[in-house]
Amino acid sequence: MAQASPLLRGVCLLALCFASSSCVAAAEEAFDVVMHVDNGEGVQEFTVRIHPDWAPKGAAHFKSLVSKGYFAGAKVFRVVPGFIAQFGLPAQPQPEMPAIEDDPVTQSNKRGTLTFATAGPNTRTSQLFINYADNAFLDKQGFSPIGEVVGNGMDVVDHFYSGYGEQPDQGAITHQGDAYLNKEFPKLTMIADTKMM
């Protein structure tokens, strides 16, 4: 019986390698980010668990923003009870950052999930929201969760200041930052800092 040539054996081994999970690099593991927030009654904390396997591009982008301290001092500027709490516009105006590509939606926007806000396809930058309810209708609109609030964290999130609803103007926040928010909406919940664990 003729033996396979070295080249053919190499091709077969390569095919087996691709078919075997042991030869494929493992997906990045989930990681936790502790968020310290001030609701006007002292600083509290909650933890979000980021799942790169849910949305790899979004998870990597969020990790980069946290590592740069991007959210420190930012306000939770849009709080709609029963829907979402949104944050991510910096305390001090910053140049517009490049948008990242969309991730496929692999998880539903359930209560407690963390998701990048968008203005259409491939427009994710720095704004995110936490779902207060099971908002499955957002799934078909391309909103891909990147993580989830864990433990008793939603007890903190549920107490974000909601008295202003959707009044804060995102354009004014983008161009003026805290100078605008502190004057017009002084009771907003503030993100004091974020820390990767």
Short mmCIF file of N, CA and C in Angstrom, two decimals, residues 73-75 77 89-94 168-185 188:
data_model
loop_
_atom_site.label_atom_id
_atom_site.label_comp_id
_atom_site.label_asym_id
_atom_site.label_seq_id
_atom_site.Cartn_x
_atom_site.Cartn_y
_atom_site.Cartn_z
N GLY A 73 -16.04 60.45 35.94
CA GLY A 73 -16.69 61.75 36.01
C GLY A 73 -17.88 61.91 35.09
N ALA A 74 -18.11 60.94 34.21
CA ALA A 74 -19.23 61.03 33.28
C ALA A 74 -20.55 60.84 34.02
N LYS A 75 -21.60 61.43 33.47
CA LYS A 75 -22.92 61.33 34.08
C LYS A 75 -23.77 60.27 33.37
N PHE A 77 -26.77 60.19 31.88
CA PHE A 77 -27.54 61.35 31.43
C PHE A 77 -28.94 61.04 30.92
N LEU A 89 -20.94 59.68 27.53
CA LEU A 89 -20.41 60.94 27.03
C LEU A 89 -19.48 61.50 28.09
N PRO A 90 -18.24 61.85 27.74
CA PRO A 90 -17.23 62.20 28.75
C PRO A 90 -17.54 63.50 29.48
N ALA A 91 -17.00 63.59 30.71
CA ALA A 91 -17.21 64.79 31.53
C ALA A 91 -16.60 66.02 30.88
N GLN A 92 -15.46 65.84 30.21
CA GLN A 92 -14.81 66.92 29.49
C GLN A 92 -14.89 66.62 28.00
N PRO A 93 -15.29 67.61 27.19
CA PRO A 93 -15.44 67.35 25.75
C PRO A 93 -14.18 66.73 25.14
N GLN A 94 -14.40 65.75 24.29
CA GLN A 94 -13.32 65.03 23.64
C GLN A 94 -13.56 65.03 22.12
N PRO A 168 -31.78 65.94 29.17
CA PRO A 168 -30.43 66.38 28.78
C PRO A 168 -30.18 66.22 27.29
N ASP A 169 -29.63 67.25 26.68
CA ASP A 169 -29.39 67.27 25.24
C ASP A 169 -28.01 66.68 24.95
N GLN A 170 -27.98 65.62 24.16
CA GLN A 170 -26.72 64.92 23.91
C GLN A 170 -25.73 65.80 23.13
N GLY A 171 -26.22 66.64 22.24
CA GLY A 171 -25.33 67.54 21.52
C GLY A 171 -24.65 68.52 22.46
N ALA A 172 -25.41 69.05 23.42
CA ALA A 172 -24.84 69.99 24.39
C ALA A 172 -23.84 69.28 25.30
N ILE A 173 -24.15 68.03 25.67
CA ILE A 173 -23.21 67.28 26.51
C ILE A 173 -21.91 67.05 25.74
N THR A 174 -22.03 66.67 24.48
CA THR A 174 -20.85 66.40 23.66
C THR A 174 -19.94 67.62 23.56
N HIS A 175 -20.53 68.80 23.41
CA HIS A 175 -19.73 70.01 23.19
C HIS A 175 -19.34 70.74 24.47
N GLN A 176 -20.12 70.54 25.55
CA GLN A 176 -19.86 71.29 26.78
C GLN A 176 -19.54 70.41 27.98
N GLY A 177 -19.91 69.15 27.93
CA GLY A 177 -19.63 68.24 29.03
C GLY A 177 -20.30 68.67 30.32
N ASP A 178 -19.54 68.56 31.41
CA ASP A 178 -20.08 68.86 32.73
C ASP A 178 -20.48 70.32 32.91
N ALA A 179 -19.87 71.21 32.16
CA ALA A 179 -20.23 72.62 32.29
C ALA A 179 -21.73 72.80 32.02
N TYR A 180 -22.25 72.03 31.10
CA TYR A 180 -23.68 72.06 30.78
C TYR A 180 -24.50 71.26 31.80
N LEU A 181 -24.06 70.04 32.09
CA LEU A 181 -24.85 69.17 32.95
C LEU A 181 -24.90 69.66 34.39
N ASN A 182 -23.78 70.14 34.93
CA ASN A 182 -23.77 70.60 36.32
C ASN A 182 -24.66 71.81 36.52
N LYS A 183 -24.81 72.61 35.49
CA LYS A 183 -25.66 73.80 35.57
C LYS A 183 -27.13 73.46 35.41
N GLU A 184 -27.44 72.64 34.43
CA GLU A 184 -28.84 72.38 34.08
C GLU A 184 -29.42 71.13 34.76
N PHE A 185 -28.57 70.14 35.05
CA PHE A 185 -29.06 68.86 35.57
C PHE A 185 -28.14 68.36 36.70
N LEU A 188 -27.90 64.49 38.40
CA LEU A 188 -27.60 63.26 37.67
C LEU A 188 -26.59 62.39 38.41
#
